């Protein structure tokens, strides 16, 4: 059953809010189960891209199907502690 | 004729435009593919 806890889906969101989240400071060995579980709680995920090169390792793009879910995730996961690292979550411009 | 019905007949709002489905090609155009891989969802993943 979906966790649609009283989501307000009509308000106008600021222009910088976006369905694509750029996530930094991810643990290098995070698995797809963990990342889908962590971000999937906030809504259906359209796609996830993770960095696989030294300069992109530890960052990922998480694309949500719905912009309100992306906002929920960004608000809640900002500074979230994953395996000892604090996540940085930004709207991708 | 409650306002709820009226509301749903309005033309799509700006928010709907920002929530339109994006194809893989559109995502490829938006996101870097160099240095990144598309992660396959785990078999256990169920979108809510």
PDB file of C-alpha atoms in Angstrom:
ATOM      1  CA  UNK A   1       0.000   0.000   0.000  1.00  0.00           C
ATOM      2  CA  UNK A   2       1.413   3.440  -0.767  1.00  0.00           C
ATOM      3  CA  UNK A   3       2.587   5.732   1.967  1.00  0.00           C
ATOM      4  CA  UNK A   4       0.726   8.738   0.535  1.00  0.00           C
ATOM      5  CA  UNK A   5       0.544  10.403   3.921  1.00  0.00           C
ATOM      6  CA  UNK A   6      -1.485  13.532   3.242  1.00  0.00           C
ATOM      7  CA  UNK A   7       0.618  14.683   0.335  1.00  0.00           C
ATOM      8  CA  UNK A   8      -0.379  18.162  -0.846  1.00  0.00           C
ATOM      9  CA  UNK A   9      -0.122  17.893  -4.630  1.00  0.00           C
ATOM     10  CA  UNK A  10      -1.392  21.178  -5.929  1.00  0.00           C
ATOM     11  CA  UNK A  11       0.814  23.848  -4.426  1.00  0.00           C
ATOM     12  CA  UNK A  12       3.115  25.712  -6.751  1.00  0.00           C
ATOM     13  CA  UNK A  13       6.734  24.768  -6.065  1.00  0.00           C
ATOM     14  CA  UNK A  14       9.686  27.163  -6.402  1.00  0.00           C
ATOM     15  CA  UNK A  15      11.514  27.091  -9.720  1.00  0.00           C
ATOM     16  CA  UNK A  16      14.637  25.463  -8.305  1.00  0.00           C
ATOM     17  CA  UNK A  17      12.693  22.377  -7.144  1.00  0.00           C
ATOM     18  CA  UNK A  18      13.343  19.637  -9.645  1.00  0.00           C
ATOM     19  CA  UNK A  19      12.698  15.890 -10.018  1.00  0.00           C
ATOM     20  CA  UNK A  20      16.395  15.224 -10.395  1.00  0.00           C
ATOM     21  CA  UNK A  21      18.374  15.145  -7.162  1.00  0.00           C
ATOM     22  CA  UNK A  22      22.149  15.294  -7.150  1.00  0.00           C
ATOM     23  CA  UNK A  23      23.345  13.327  -4.134  1.00  0.00           C
ATOM     24  CA  UNK A  24      26.906  13.667  -2.831  1.00  0.00           C
ATOM     25  CA  UNK A  25      28.960  12.055  -0.068  1.00  0.00           C
ATOM     26  CA  UNK A  26      27.455   8.626  -0.691  1.00  0.00           C
ATOM     27  CA  UNK A  27      29.442   5.656   0.642  1.00  0.00           C
ATOM     28  CA  UNK A  28      31.372   4.119  -2.260  1.00  0.00           C
ATOM     29  CA  UNK A  29      30.104   0.622  -1.617  1.00  0.00           C
ATOM     30  CA  UNK A  30      26.395   1.459  -1.362  1.00  0.00           C
ATOM     31  CA  UNK A  31      24.396  -1.210  -3.210  1.00  0.00           C
ATOM     32  CA  UNK A  32      21.416  -0.732  -5.496  1.00  0.00           C
ATOM     33  CA  UNK A  33      19.163  -2.331  -2.863  1.00  0.00           C
ATOM     34  CA  UNK A  34      20.299   0.222  -0.270  1.00  0.00           C
ATOM     35  CA  UNK A  35      20.026   3.242  -2.523  1.00  0.00           C
ATOM     36  CA  UNK A  36      16.657   2.213  -3.962  1.00  0.00           C
ATOM     37  CA  UNK A  37      15.404   1.425  -0.465  1.00  0.00           C
ATOM     38  CA  UNK A  38      16.598   4.751   0.947  1.00  0.00           C
ATOM     39  CA  UNK A  39      15.213   6.941  -1.852  1.00  0.00           C
ATOM     40  CA  UNK A  40      12.311   4.676  -2.814  1.00  0.00           C
ATOM     41  CA  UNK A  41      10.530   5.451   0.469  1.00  0.00           C
ATOM     42  CA  UNK A  42       9.596   8.907  -0.847  1.00  0.00           C
ATOM     43  CA  UNK A  43       8.100   7.892  -4.164  1.00  0.00           C
ATOM     44  CA  UNK A  44       8.523   6.022  -7.436  1.00  0.00           C
ATOM     45  CA  UNK A  45      12.038   6.332  -8.817  1.00  0.00           C
ATOM     46  CA  UNK A  46      12.414   6.955 -12.544  1.00  0.00           C
ATOM     47  CA  UNK A  47      16.168   6.327 -12.777  1.00  0.00           C
ATOM     48  CA  UNK A  48      19.369   6.359 -10.709  1.00  0.00           C
ATOM     49  CA  UNK A  49      22.834   7.045 -12.101  1.00  0.00           C
ATOM     50  CA  UNK A  50      25.828   6.472  -9.899  1.00  0.00           C
ATOM     51  CA  UNK A  51      29.376   7.677 -10.440  1.00  0.00           C
ATOM     52  CA  UNK A  52      31.822   4.900 -11.351  1.00  0.00           C
ATOM     53  CA  UNK A  53      34.986   6.885 -11.923  1.00  0.00           C
ATOM     54  CA  UNK A  54      37.371   8.317  -9.341  1.00  0.00           C
ATOM     55  CA  UNK A  55      36.097  11.856  -9.839  1.00  0.00           C
ATOM     56  CA  UNK A  56      32.403  10.904  -9.860  1.00  0.00           C
ATOM     57  CA  UNK A  57      32.485   8.156  -7.241  1.00  0.00           C
ATOM     58  CA  UNK A  58      30.284   8.899  -4.214  1.00  0.00           C
ATOM     59  CA  UNK A  59      27.836  11.014  -6.192  1.00  0.00           C
ATOM     60  CA  UNK A  60      24.578   9.940  -7.840  1.00  0.00           C
ATOM     61  CA  UNK A  61      21.612  11.366  -9.733  1.00  0.00           C
ATOM     62  CA  UNK A  62      18.266  10.173  -8.394  1.00  0.00           C
ATOM     63  CA  UNK A  63      15.367  10.949 -10.729  1.00  0.00           C
ATOM     64  CA  UNK A  64      11.842  10.742  -9.338  1.00  0.00           C
ATOM     65  CA  UNK A  65       8.667  10.279 -11.360  1.00  0.00           C
ATOM     66  CA  UNK A  66       6.899  12.982  -9.342  1.00  0.00           C
ATOM     67  CA  UNK A  67       8.275  16.384  -8.396  1.00  0.00           C
ATOM     68  CA  UNK A  68       6.502  16.423  -5.028  1.00  0.00           C
ATOM     69  CA  UNK A  69       8.170  13.124  -4.103  1.00  0.00           C
ATOM     70  CA  UNK A  70      11.553  14.599  -5.040  1.00  0.00           C
ATOM     71  CA  UNK A  71      10.888  17.538  -2.749  1.00  0.00           C
ATOM     72  CA  UNK A  72       9.895  15.181   0.107  1.00  0.00           C
ATOM     73  CA  UNK A  73      13.084  13.178  -0.389  1.00  0.00           C
ATOM     74  CA  UNK A  74      15.284  16.270  -0.594  1.00  0.00           C
ATOM     75  CA  UNK A  75      13.768  17.781   2.539  1.00  0.00           C
ATOM     76  CA  UNK A  76      14.107  14.555   4.534  1.00  0.00           C
ATOM     77  CA  UNK A  77      17.417  13.164   3.282  1.00  0.00           C
ATOM     78  CA  UNK A  78      19.445  16.347   3.502  1.00  0.00           C
ATOM     79  CA  UNK A  79      22.253  15.557   5.998  1.00  0.00           C
ATOM     80  CA  UNK A  80      20.994  11.990   6.472  1.00  0.00           C
ATOM     81  CA  UNK A  81      23.648   9.717   7.971  1.00  0.00           C
ATOM     82  CA  UNK A  82      24.420   6.701   5.759  1.00  0.00           C
ATOM     83  CA  UNK A  83      27.178   4.401   7.067  1.00  0.00           C
ATOM     84  CA  UNK A  84      28.800   7.299   8.903  1.00  0.00           C
ATOM     85  CA  UNK A  85      28.615   9.800   6.020  1.00  0.00           C
ATOM     86  CA  UNK A  86      26.224  12.762   5.921  1.00  0.00           C
ATOM     87  CA  UNK A  87      24.387  12.977   2.576  1.00  0.00           C
ATOM     88  CA  UNK A  88      24.381  16.182   0.589  1.00  0.00           C
ATOM     89  CA  UNK A  89      21.168  16.377  -1.495  1.00  0.00           C
ATOM     90  CA  UNK A  90      20.728  19.139  -4.086  1.00  0.00           C
ATOM     91  CA  UNK A  91      18.216  19.849  -6.844  1.00  0.00           C
ATOM     92  CA  UNK A  92      20.062  19.325 -10.127  1.00  0.00           C
ATOM     93  CA  UNK A  93      19.934  22.483 -12.293  1.00  0.00           C
TER      94      UNK A  93
ATOM     95  CA  UNK B   1     -21.170  21.460  -9.238  1.00  0.00           C
ATOM     96  CA  UNK B   2     -18.576  21.410  -6.494  1.00  0.00           C
ATOM     97  CA  UNK B   3     -15.355  23.294  -6.894  1.00  0.00           C
ATOM     98  CA  UNK B   4     -13.529  19.961  -6.732  1.00  0.00           C
ATOM     99  CA  UNK B   5     -14.997  19.013 -10.123  1.00  0.00           C
ATOM    100  CA  UNK B   6     -14.311  22.482 -11.461  1.00  0.00           C
ATOM    101  CA  UNK B   7     -10.698  22.173 -10.355  1.00  0.00           C
ATOM    102  CA  UNK B   8     -10.129  18.958 -12.272  1.00  0.00           C
ATOM    103  CA  UNK B   9     -11.514  20.426 -15.505  1.00  0.00           C
ATOM    104  CA  UNK B  10      -9.025  23.301 -15.550  1.00  0.00           C
ATOM    105  CA  UNK B  11      -6.346  23.218 -18.199  1.00  0.00           C
ATOM    106  CA  UNK B  12      -3.122  21.507 -16.979  1.00  0.00           C
ATOM    107  CA  UNK B  13      -1.325  23.681 -14.416  1.00  0.00           C
ATOM    108  CA  UNK B  14       2.317  24.708 -14.585  1.00  0.00           C
ATOM    109  CA  UNK B  15       3.037  21.940 -12.103  1.00  0.00           C
ATOM    110  CA  UNK B  16       1.679  19.310 -14.535  1.00  0.00           C
ATOM    111  CA  UNK B  17       4.134  20.538 -17.134  1.00  0.00           C
ATOM    112  CA  UNK B  18       6.986  20.003 -14.673  1.00  0.00           C
ATOM    113  CA  UNK B  19       5.701  16.509 -13.934  1.00  0.00           C
ATOM    114  CA  UNK B  20       5.430  15.173 -17.476  1.00  0.00           C
ATOM    115  CA  UNK B  21       6.951  11.814 -18.198  1.00  0.00           C
ATOM    116  CA  UNK B  22      10.574  11.996 -19.410  1.00  0.00           C
ATOM    117  CA  UNK B  23      11.852   9.432 -21.893  1.00  0.00           C
ATOM    118  CA  UNK B  24      15.255   7.784 -21.488  1.00  0.00           C
ATOM    119  CA  UNK B  25      16.596   9.933 -24.320  1.00  0.00           C
ATOM    120  CA  UNK B  26      15.456  13.104 -22.545  1.00  0.00           C
ATOM    121  CA  UNK B  27      17.179  11.935 -19.371  1.00  0.00           C
ATOM    122  CA  UNK B  28      20.325  11.117 -21.361  1.00  0.00           C
ATOM    123  CA  UNK B  29      20.285  14.673 -22.690  1.00  0.00           C
ATOM    124  CA  UNK B  30      19.882  16.106 -19.199  1.00  0.00           C
ATOM    125  CA  UNK B  31      22.267  13.897 -17.248  1.00  0.00           C
ATOM    126  CA  UNK B  32      25.964  13.173 -17.779  1.00  0.00           C
ATOM    127  CA  UNK B  33      26.557   9.639 -19.051  1.00  0.00           C
ATOM    128  CA  UNK B  34      30.323  10.033 -18.913  1.00  0.00           C
ATOM    129  CA  UNK B  35      31.608   8.756 -15.572  1.00  0.00           C
ATOM    130  CA  UNK B  36      28.170   7.533 -14.552  1.00  0.00           C
ATOM    131  CA  UNK B  37      26.309   4.251 -14.967  1.00  0.00           C
ATOM    132  CA  UNK B  38      22.586   3.705 -14.871  1.00  0.00           C
ATOM    133  CA  UNK B  39      21.906   1.529 -11.849  1.00  0.00           C
ATOM    134  CA  UNK B  40      19.403  -1.250 -12.422  1.00  0.00           C
ATOM    135  CA  UNK B  41      16.660  -1.410  -9.805  1.00  0.00           C
ATOM    136  CA  UNK B  42      17.030  -4.452  -7.542  1.00  0.00           C
ATOM    137  CA  UNK B  43      14.508  -7.272  -8.168  1.00  0.00           C
ATOM    138  CA  UNK B  44      13.010  -6.492  -4.747  1.00  0.00           C
ATOM    139  CA  UNK B  45      12.243  -2.877  -5.716  1.00  0.00           C
ATOM    140  CA  UNK B  46       8.512  -2.014  -5.805  1.00  0.00           C
ATOM    141  CA  UNK B  47       7.750   1.598  -6.726  1.00  0.00           C
ATOM    142  CA  UNK B  48       5.197   3.090  -4.306  1.00  0.00           C
TER     143      UNK B  48
END
